[in-house]
Amino acid sequence: MSQINETHDPQLISWVESANQENNDFPIQNLPFAVFKRKDSNESFRAGVAIGDYIVDFAALVSHQVFSGDVARAIELANQENLNDFMSHGKDVWSQVRLALSRALRQGSDLSEKMKTCLVPQSEAVFKLPCVIGDYTDFYASIHHATSVGKLFRPDDPLLPNYKWVPIGYHGRSSSIDVSGQQFKRPKGQIKAPDAAAPVFSACKRMDYEMEVGIYIGSGNDLGESISLDNAEDHVFGMCLLNDWSARDIQAWEYQPLGPFLAKNFASTVSPWIITTEALAPFKTSWHRDEADPQPLAYLESETNRQSGAFDIQLEVLLETETMREKGDSANHLSVTSFKHSYWTVAQMVTHHTVNGCNFRSGDMIGSGTQSGPSHEEAGSLLELSFGGKESIALKNGETRTFLEDGDTVIMRGWCEKEGFKRIGFGEATATILPAS
Ligand code: MN
């Protein structure tokens, strides 16, 4: 697992001025990865690392020969349209690049003049998915979400008996995951009203978002081998924001007996930047299991997981309606919570996923499941905030919502803050719903 080192020093200052500004998501302590090119150019997509309002362009690092030796070889690995190759090489290689970039971007670095020719303003960039996501699994790791949703679908039996023993998940679909800026048509499907005898075919009327953390696997495991709990985080390259769009009316009719299907696989949105597990090291925190609850089976239990298995990542959702956009009003805050409330940790999800010998490949994505905090205001979906559509939510401009309407843009933000460390941010995952065709 990642330890605190010189790259996390809160005193570090960059020669890139914007990186030192208060509340900039990308100070020198962050250094997240993305894949980008200049807008309206016929350049190839390639890797970059965020610093303030700029991107360190890996293609330029290679052509200007800024680094040499092992670091140059690692940067060449990353200088591709997809980061899978680089991500598969493991944490020592990731760490080497982070340290080299941290030193080169510090105020007073000998490399600053050369590095200045390798910066692209983020405002001039377009992003794509940072890697090929071969497989995608969505967990259900927030007990607060599982309990409130369970109450709506099964009032007498909200939490099924396996929930406190097994990290529950389903295999999702990677083909419809896209990067922030995604626009998609409202899905259509089979919908059955509770009192109707038969379903109808219709556009979704209960369109919802789910605020999740996306976890990118870096180095995988061989088929037949499993990843132990204390090694699990070493396999995680980093994390992003994930919006697991959900058609609640389609879901309610189809989800039994095999789980989510067409209610989930029409679109999912990720933020462009991968915040590395190493950058998140200062924001790891203790993980607790209520004494009244079943304690984890041995393969999901360790002292390290108890001490520092949770990640304190603030997760915020905002809504921008078409009216707000037309009038130039700012987006409406809906909720904020922390990933630290998750019932299962990232390490437990990784270990559980492989305990039967299932193999992860580099670039695979795990969704954390909707992250809702202990209080109602911290809910990570409209299904919960509107009590299953029964109570409408008042927006500050006088509009109301139970579920999402056409033209609505959902904006997700994330950040980590802790006394004694520099705040780091995740950027945004933003996407807009278009009318059904
Ligand atoms: Mn989900």
Short mmCIF file of C-alpha atoms in Angstrom, two decimals, residues 75-437:
data_model
loop_
_atom_site.label_atom_id
_atom_site.label_comp_id
_atom_site.label_asym_id
_atom_site.label_seq_id
_atom_site.Cartn_x
_atom_site.Cartn_y
_atom_site.Cartn_z
CA ILE A 75 6.92 7.79 -19.56
CA GLU A 76 7.23 6.16 -23.00
CA LEU A 77 5.01 3.32 -21.72
CA ALA A 78 2.38 5.88 -20.75
CA ASN A 79 2.71 7.90 -23.96
CA GLN A 80 -0.07 6.00 -25.76
CA GLU A 81 -3.78 6.39 -26.53
CA ASN A 82 -4.54 4.16 -23.55
CA LEU A 83 -2.84 3.89 -20.17
CA ASN A 84 -3.37 0.10 -19.79
CA ASP A 85 0.24 -0.78 -20.59
CA PHE A 86 1.64 1.70 -18.07
CA MET A 87 -0.98 0.74 -15.47
CA SER A 88 -0.11 -2.97 -15.81
CA HIS A 89 3.53 -2.34 -14.80
CA GLY A 90 2.72 -1.90 -11.13
CA LYS A 91 3.14 0.57 -8.34
CA ASP A 92 6.94 0.94 -8.39
CA VAL A 93 6.77 2.22 -11.99
CA TRP A 94 3.79 4.52 -11.22
CA SER A 95 5.60 5.86 -8.18
CA GLN A 96 8.82 6.53 -10.08
CA VAL A 97 6.97 8.75 -12.59
CA ARG A 98 5.12 10.58 -9.82
CA LEU A 99 8.35 11.35 -7.98
CA ALA A 100 10.14 12.52 -11.14
CA LEU A 101 7.25 14.82 -12.12
CA SER A 102 6.93 16.13 -8.56
CA ARG A 103 10.62 17.10 -8.51
CA ALA A 104 10.54 18.58 -12.04
CA LEU A 105 7.47 20.71 -11.29
CA ARG A 106 8.78 22.12 -7.99
CA GLN A 107 9.83 25.72 -7.73
CA GLY A 108 13.56 25.94 -8.43
CA SER A 109 13.77 22.74 -10.50
CA ASP A 110 16.59 22.60 -13.08
CA LEU A 111 14.08 21.07 -15.50
CA SER A 112 11.56 23.93 -15.35
CA GLU A 113 12.63 25.61 -18.64
CA LYS A 114 12.42 22.33 -20.55
CA MET A 115 9.14 21.40 -18.81
CA LYS A 116 7.52 24.73 -19.74
CA THR A 117 7.57 23.60 -23.39
CA CYS A 118 5.56 20.49 -22.40
CA LEU A 119 2.48 22.21 -20.91
CA VAL A 120 -0.95 22.35 -22.58
CA PRO A 121 -3.71 24.52 -21.01
CA GLN A 122 -6.60 22.31 -19.80
CA SER A 123 -9.00 24.77 -21.45
CA GLU A 124 -7.57 23.76 -24.87
CA ALA A 125 -7.88 20.00 -24.26
CA VAL A 126 -10.46 17.32 -24.95
CA PHE A 127 -10.37 14.06 -23.04
CA LYS A 128 -11.27 10.47 -23.71
CA LEU A 129 -11.44 7.43 -21.44
CA PRO A 130 -7.95 7.07 -19.98
CA CYS A 131 -7.73 3.34 -20.70
CA VAL A 132 -9.59 0.46 -22.27
CA ILE A 133 -12.04 -0.68 -19.58
CA GLY A 134 -12.28 -4.37 -20.38
CA ASP A 135 -14.64 -5.36 -17.59
CA TYR A 136 -16.76 -3.32 -15.23
CA THR A 137 -18.23 -4.51 -11.93
CA ASP A 138 -20.53 -2.38 -9.85
CA PHE A 139 -20.67 -3.04 -6.11
CA TYR A 140 -23.34 -1.95 -3.62
CA ALA A 141 -21.00 -1.01 -0.80
CA SER A 142 -22.98 1.73 1.00
CA ILE A 143 -25.25 0.22 3.63
CA HIS A 144 -27.07 3.55 3.94
CA HIS A 145 -27.96 3.42 0.23
CA ALA A 146 -28.79 -0.29 0.32
CA THR A 147 -31.09 0.18 3.31
CA SER A 148 -33.02 3.19 2.00
CA VAL A 149 -33.39 1.71 -1.50
CA GLY A 150 -34.31 -1.67 0.01
CA LYS A 151 -37.10 0.04 2.00
CA LEU A 152 -38.58 1.45 -1.23
CA PHE A 153 -38.44 -1.82 -3.19
CA ARG A 154 -39.15 -4.22 -0.25
CA PRO A 155 -40.60 -2.32 2.74
CA ASP A 156 -40.77 -5.46 4.93
CA ASP A 157 -37.33 -6.76 4.10
CA PRO A 158 -35.02 -3.84 3.18
CA LEU A 159 -31.62 -5.45 3.72
CA LEU A 160 -31.31 -9.03 2.47
CA PRO A 161 -29.53 -11.42 4.88
CA ASN A 162 -26.37 -11.72 2.75
CA TYR A 163 -25.66 -7.97 2.72
CA LYS A 164 -23.55 -7.85 5.90
CA TRP A 165 -21.50 -10.90 4.87
CA VAL A 166 -20.86 -10.55 1.13
CA PRO A 167 -19.70 -7.43 -0.73
CA ILE A 168 -22.65 -7.49 -3.19
CA GLY A 169 -22.01 -6.58 -6.82
CA TYR A 170 -23.10 -7.27 -10.39
CA HIS A 171 -21.18 -7.42 -13.64
CA GLY A 172 -21.92 -4.22 -15.54
CA ARG A 173 -21.26 -3.18 -19.09
CA SER A 174 -18.12 -1.28 -20.07
CA SER A 175 -19.09 -0.40 -23.67
CA SER A 176 -21.36 2.47 -22.57
CA ILE A 177 -18.94 4.07 -20.08
CA ASP A 178 -17.78 7.44 -21.41
CA VAL A 179 -15.85 10.42 -20.15
CA SER A 180 -17.29 13.64 -18.66
CA GLY A 181 -19.21 15.68 -21.23
CA GLN A 182 -21.26 12.65 -22.24
CA GLN A 183 -24.74 13.28 -23.66
CA PHE A 184 -27.17 10.41 -24.01
CA LYS A 185 -30.78 9.84 -24.98
CA ARG A 186 -33.28 8.99 -22.29
CA PRO A 187 -33.57 5.20 -22.43
CA LYS A 188 -36.73 3.33 -23.38
CA GLY A 189 -37.83 -0.03 -22.08
CA GLN A 190 -40.41 -2.15 -20.32
CA ILE A 191 -42.13 -0.40 -17.44
CA LYS A 192 -44.85 -1.84 -15.25
CA ALA A 193 -46.87 0.31 -12.86
CA PRO A 194 -47.36 -1.46 -9.49
CA ASP A 195 -51.13 -1.78 -10.02
CA ALA A 196 -50.99 -2.60 -13.76
CA ALA A 197 -51.59 -6.11 -15.06
CA ALA A 198 -48.94 -5.86 -17.77
CA PRO A 199 -45.92 -3.72 -18.62
CA VAL A 200 -45.85 -1.05 -21.34
CA PHE A 201 -43.00 -0.04 -23.63
CA SER A 202 -42.12 3.58 -22.86
CA ALA A 203 -39.41 6.15 -22.34
CA CYS A 204 -38.05 6.05 -18.77
CA LYS A 205 -40.00 8.36 -16.45
CA ARG A 206 -37.83 7.85 -13.35
CA MET A 207 -34.37 8.81 -14.58
CA ASP A 208 -31.75 8.97 -11.83
CA TYR A 209 -28.03 9.35 -11.22
CA GLU A 210 -25.84 7.41 -8.76
CA MET A 211 -22.85 9.12 -7.10
CA GLU A 212 -20.07 6.52 -7.04
CA VAL A 213 -16.30 6.20 -6.89
CA GLY A 214 -14.74 4.45 -9.91
CA ILE A 215 -11.73 2.29 -9.04
CA TYR A 216 -9.22 1.46 -11.81
CA ILE A 217 -7.30 -1.81 -11.55
CA GLY A 218 -3.65 -1.29 -12.49
CA SER A 219 -1.89 -4.64 -12.27
CA GLY A 220 -4.24 -7.61 -12.57
CA ASN A 221 -4.04 -11.21 -11.35
CA ASP A 222 -3.80 -14.55 -13.17
CA LEU A 223 -6.92 -16.62 -13.64
CA GLY A 224 -7.14 -19.04 -10.74
CA GLU A 225 -5.13 -16.81 -8.38
CA SER A 226 -6.66 -14.50 -5.79
CA ILE A 227 -5.46 -11.18 -4.37
CA SER A 228 -5.04 -11.11 -0.58
CA LEU A 229 -6.52 -8.27 1.42
CA ASP A 230 -3.20 -6.72 2.41
CA ASN A 231 -1.98 -6.71 -1.23
CA ALA A 232 -5.26 -5.48 -2.71
CA GLU A 233 -4.49 -1.75 -2.82
CA ASP A 234 -1.21 -2.41 -4.64
CA HIS A 235 -3.35 -3.55 -7.59
CA VAL A 236 -5.35 -0.31 -7.65
CA PHE A 237 -3.90 2.36 -9.95
CA GLY A 238 -6.32 5.04 -8.81
CA MET A 239 -9.85 6.39 -8.58
CA CYS A 240 -12.27 8.72 -10.36
CA LEU A 241 -15.84 9.99 -10.05
CA LEU A 242 -18.46 7.68 -11.55
CA ASN A 243 -22.09 8.43 -12.37
CA ASP A 244 -23.96 5.13 -12.77
CA TRP A 245 -27.07 6.46 -14.57
CA SER A 246 -30.13 4.45 -13.57
CA ALA A 247 -33.63 4.08 -15.05
CA ARG A 248 -35.54 3.33 -11.85
CA ASP A 249 -38.83 2.27 -13.48
CA ILE A 250 -37.08 -0.15 -15.84
CA GLN A 251 -35.01 -1.39 -12.88
CA ALA A 252 -38.02 -2.07 -10.63
CA TRP A 253 -39.60 -4.40 -13.21
CA GLU A 254 -36.48 -6.27 -14.41
CA TYR A 255 -34.16 -6.56 -11.39
CA GLN A 256 -35.41 -9.86 -10.00
CA PRO A 257 -34.09 -12.54 -10.13
CA LEU A 258 -30.73 -11.70 -11.77
CA GLY A 259 -30.14 -8.03 -10.89
CA PRO A 260 -29.73 -4.80 -12.91
CA PHE A 261 -29.71 -5.09 -16.71
CA LEU A 262 -31.13 -2.50 -19.16
CA ALA A 263 -31.79 -0.04 -16.32
CA LYS A 264 -28.04 0.51 -16.05
CA ASN A 265 -26.23 -0.32 -19.28
CA PHE A 266 -27.23 2.62 -21.53
CA ALA A 267 -24.69 5.11 -20.09
CA SER A 268 -22.19 5.64 -17.26
CA THR A 269 -20.00 8.74 -16.93
CA VAL A 270 -16.49 9.02 -15.45
CA SER A 271 -14.37 12.08 -14.68
CA PRO A 272 -11.33 12.31 -16.99
CA TRP A 273 -8.63 12.29 -14.29
CA ILE A 274 -7.43 9.20 -12.41
CA ILE A 275 -6.33 10.26 -8.92
CA THR A 276 -3.63 7.75 -8.07
CA THR A 277 -3.82 5.57 -4.98
CA GLU A 278 -0.48 7.12 -4.00
CA ALA A 279 -1.91 10.68 -4.15
CA LEU A 280 -4.78 9.50 -1.93
CA ALA A 281 -2.49 8.01 0.75
CA PRO A 282 -2.84 10.96 3.20
CA PHE A 283 -6.64 10.65 3.10
CA LYS A 284 -6.86 7.02 4.13
CA THR A 285 -8.69 6.51 7.38
CA SER A 286 -9.83 3.81 9.76
CA TRP A 287 -12.62 1.40 8.85
CA HIS A 288 -15.14 0.24 11.43
CA ARG A 289 -17.64 -2.57 11.52
CA ASP A 290 -20.42 -2.11 14.07
CA GLU A 291 -19.99 -4.61 16.92
CA ALA A 292 -23.62 -5.68 16.57
CA ASP A 293 -23.01 -6.65 12.91
CA PRO A 294 -21.39 -9.84 11.65
CA GLN A 295 -17.62 -9.39 11.52
CA PRO A 296 -15.93 -10.08 8.16
CA LEU A 297 -14.82 -13.61 7.32
CA ALA A 298 -11.06 -14.11 7.67
CA TYR A 299 -10.21 -13.40 3.99
CA LEU A 300 -11.86 -9.95 4.32
CA GLU A 301 -10.28 -9.11 7.67
CA SER A 302 -6.92 -7.50 8.47
CA GLU A 303 -5.41 -5.06 10.91
CA THR A 304 -4.26 -2.80 8.07
CA ASN A 305 -7.76 -2.73 6.60
CA ARG A 306 -9.15 -1.75 10.03
CA GLN A 307 -6.50 0.95 10.54
CA SER A 308 -6.51 2.59 7.12
CA GLY A 309 -8.77 0.76 4.65
CA ALA A 310 -11.26 3.60 4.15
CA PHE A 311 -10.75 6.66 1.90
CA ASP A 312 -12.11 10.01 3.08
CA ILE A 313 -13.16 11.42 -0.31
CA GLN A 314 -15.85 14.13 -0.32
CA LEU A 315 -18.42 13.48 -3.06
CA GLU A 316 -20.79 16.25 -4.18
CA VAL A 317 -23.68 16.22 -6.66
CA LEU A 318 -25.07 19.33 -8.39
CA LEU A 319 -27.92 19.74 -10.87
CA GLU A 320 -28.01 22.28 -13.70
CA THR A 321 -31.40 22.41 -15.44
CA GLU A 322 -31.94 23.79 -18.94
CA THR A 323 -33.59 26.89 -17.35
CA MET A 324 -30.57 27.52 -15.12
CA ARG A 325 -28.31 27.21 -18.16
CA GLU A 326 -30.45 29.64 -20.23
CA LYS A 327 -30.54 32.21 -17.42
CA GLY A 328 -26.89 31.79 -16.52
CA ASP A 329 -27.72 30.61 -12.98
CA SER A 330 -25.20 28.46 -11.16
CA ALA A 331 -25.92 24.77 -10.62
CA ASN A 332 -28.00 23.66 -7.64
CA HIS A 333 -26.24 21.66 -4.90
CA LEU A 334 -28.09 18.40 -4.17
CA SER A 335 -25.92 16.50 -1.68
CA VAL A 336 -22.45 15.84 -0.32
CA THR A 337 -21.11 12.79 1.51
CA SER A 338 -17.82 10.94 2.09
CA PHE A 339 -16.63 7.61 0.71
CA LYS A 340 -15.37 6.85 4.26
CA HIS A 341 -18.90 5.68 5.21
CA SER A 342 -18.68 2.72 2.81
CA TYR A 343 -19.63 -0.59 4.47
CA TRP A 344 -16.87 -2.37 2.49
CA THR A 345 -13.43 -0.95 1.65
CA VAL A 346 -11.74 -0.81 -1.77
CA ALA A 347 -9.38 -3.59 -0.63
CA GLN A 348 -12.28 -5.81 0.48
CA MET A 349 -14.02 -5.32 -2.90
CA VAL A 350 -10.83 -6.21 -4.83
CA THR A 351 -10.13 -9.26 -2.66
CA HIS A 352 -13.70 -10.53 -2.71
CA HIS A 353 -13.83 -10.16 -6.51
CA THR A 354 -10.84 -12.49 -6.93
CA VAL A 355 -11.39 -14.92 -4.03
CA ASN A 356 -12.83 -17.52 -6.42
CA GLY A 357 -9.92 -17.10 -8.86
CA CYS A 358 -11.60 -14.53 -11.11
CA ASN A 359 -8.92 -12.55 -12.95
CA PHE A 360 -8.70 -8.78 -13.14
CA ARG A 361 -7.00 -7.23 -16.14
CA SER A 362 -5.30 -3.85 -16.27
CA GLY A 363 -7.90 -1.11 -16.84
CA ASP A 364 -10.83 -3.02 -15.34
CA MET A 365 -13.18 -0.81 -13.39
CA ILE A 366 -14.92 -1.36 -10.09
CA GLY A 367 -17.83 0.91 -9.14
CA SER A 368 -18.22 1.44 -5.41
CA GLY A 369 -22.01 1.48 -5.61
CA THR A 370 -23.98 4.61 -4.80
CA GLN A 371 -22.34 6.33 -1.87
CA SER A 372 -24.87 7.67 0.63
CA GLY A 373 -23.94 8.89 4.10
CA PRO A 374 -25.77 8.15 7.35
CA SER A 375 -28.18 11.11 7.07
CA HIS A 376 -30.90 11.66 4.44
CA GLU A 377 -29.16 14.85 3.17
CA GLU A 378 -26.11 12.75 2.28
CA ALA A 379 -27.97 10.48 -0.17
CA GLY A 380 -26.19 9.80 -3.48
CA SER A 381 -29.30 9.38 -5.68
CA LEU A 382 -32.62 11.14 -6.37
CA LEU A 383 -34.44 7.89 -5.57
CA GLU A 384 -33.38 8.44 -1.96
CA LEU A 385 -33.53 12.27 -1.87
CA SER A 386 -37.14 12.21 -3.20
CA PHE A 387 -38.20 9.21 -1.07
CA GLY A 388 -38.87 7.11 -4.15
CA GLY A 389 -40.42 10.02 -6.06
CA LYS A 390 -42.96 10.81 -3.33
CA GLU A 391 -41.52 14.18 -2.25
CA SER A 392 -40.31 16.69 -4.79
CA ILE A 393 -37.03 18.50 -4.24
CA ALA A 394 -37.22 22.33 -4.37
CA LEU A 395 -34.43 23.91 -6.42
CA LYS A 396 -33.22 27.43 -5.60
CA ASN A 397 -34.70 28.92 -8.81
CA GLY A 398 -38.22 27.69 -8.00
CA GLU A 399 -38.10 24.57 -10.16
CA THR A 400 -38.71 21.15 -8.57
CA ARG A 401 -37.56 17.62 -9.32
CA THR A 402 -38.38 14.10 -8.23
CA PHE A 403 -36.44 12.49 -11.07
CA LEU A 404 -34.40 14.01 -13.90
CA GLU A 405 -35.89 15.82 -16.91
CA ASP A 406 -34.59 16.18 -20.46
CA GLY A 407 -31.88 18.83 -20.66
CA ASP A 408 -30.77 18.26 -17.06
CA THR A 409 -27.00 18.18 -16.51
CA VAL A 410 -25.71 16.33 -13.46
CA ILE A 411 -22.33 17.50 -12.17
CA MET A 412 -20.29 15.40 -9.75
CA ARG A 413 -17.28 16.76 -7.87
CA GLY A 414 -14.87 15.14 -5.45
CA TRP A 415 -12.03 16.31 -3.21
CA CYS A 416 -9.94 15.31 -0.18
CA GLU A 417 -9.03 17.62 2.69
CA LYS A 418 -7.12 16.91 5.88
CA GLU A 419 -5.30 19.00 8.46
CA GLY A 420 -1.57 18.97 7.71
CA PHE A 421 -1.98 18.06 4.02
CA LYS A 422 -2.70 19.89 0.79
CA ARG A 423 -6.28 19.62 -0.50
CA ILE A 424 -6.52 17.64 -3.74
CA GLY A 425 -9.49 17.50 -6.13
CA PHE A 426 -10.96 15.05 -8.63
CA GLY A 427 -12.24 17.57 -11.20
CA GLU A 428 -15.75 16.87 -12.52
CA ALA A 429 -17.91 14.18 -14.07
CA THR A 430 -20.65 15.99 -15.99
CA ALA A 431 -23.29 14.62 -18.36
CA THR A 432 -26.59 15.68 -19.92
CA ILE A 433 -29.82 13.82 -20.66
CA LEU A 434 -31.29 14.32 -24.14
CA PRO A 435 -34.91 13.51 -25.06
CA ALA A 436 -35.71 9.91 -25.96
CA SER A 437 -35.58 9.24 -29.70
#
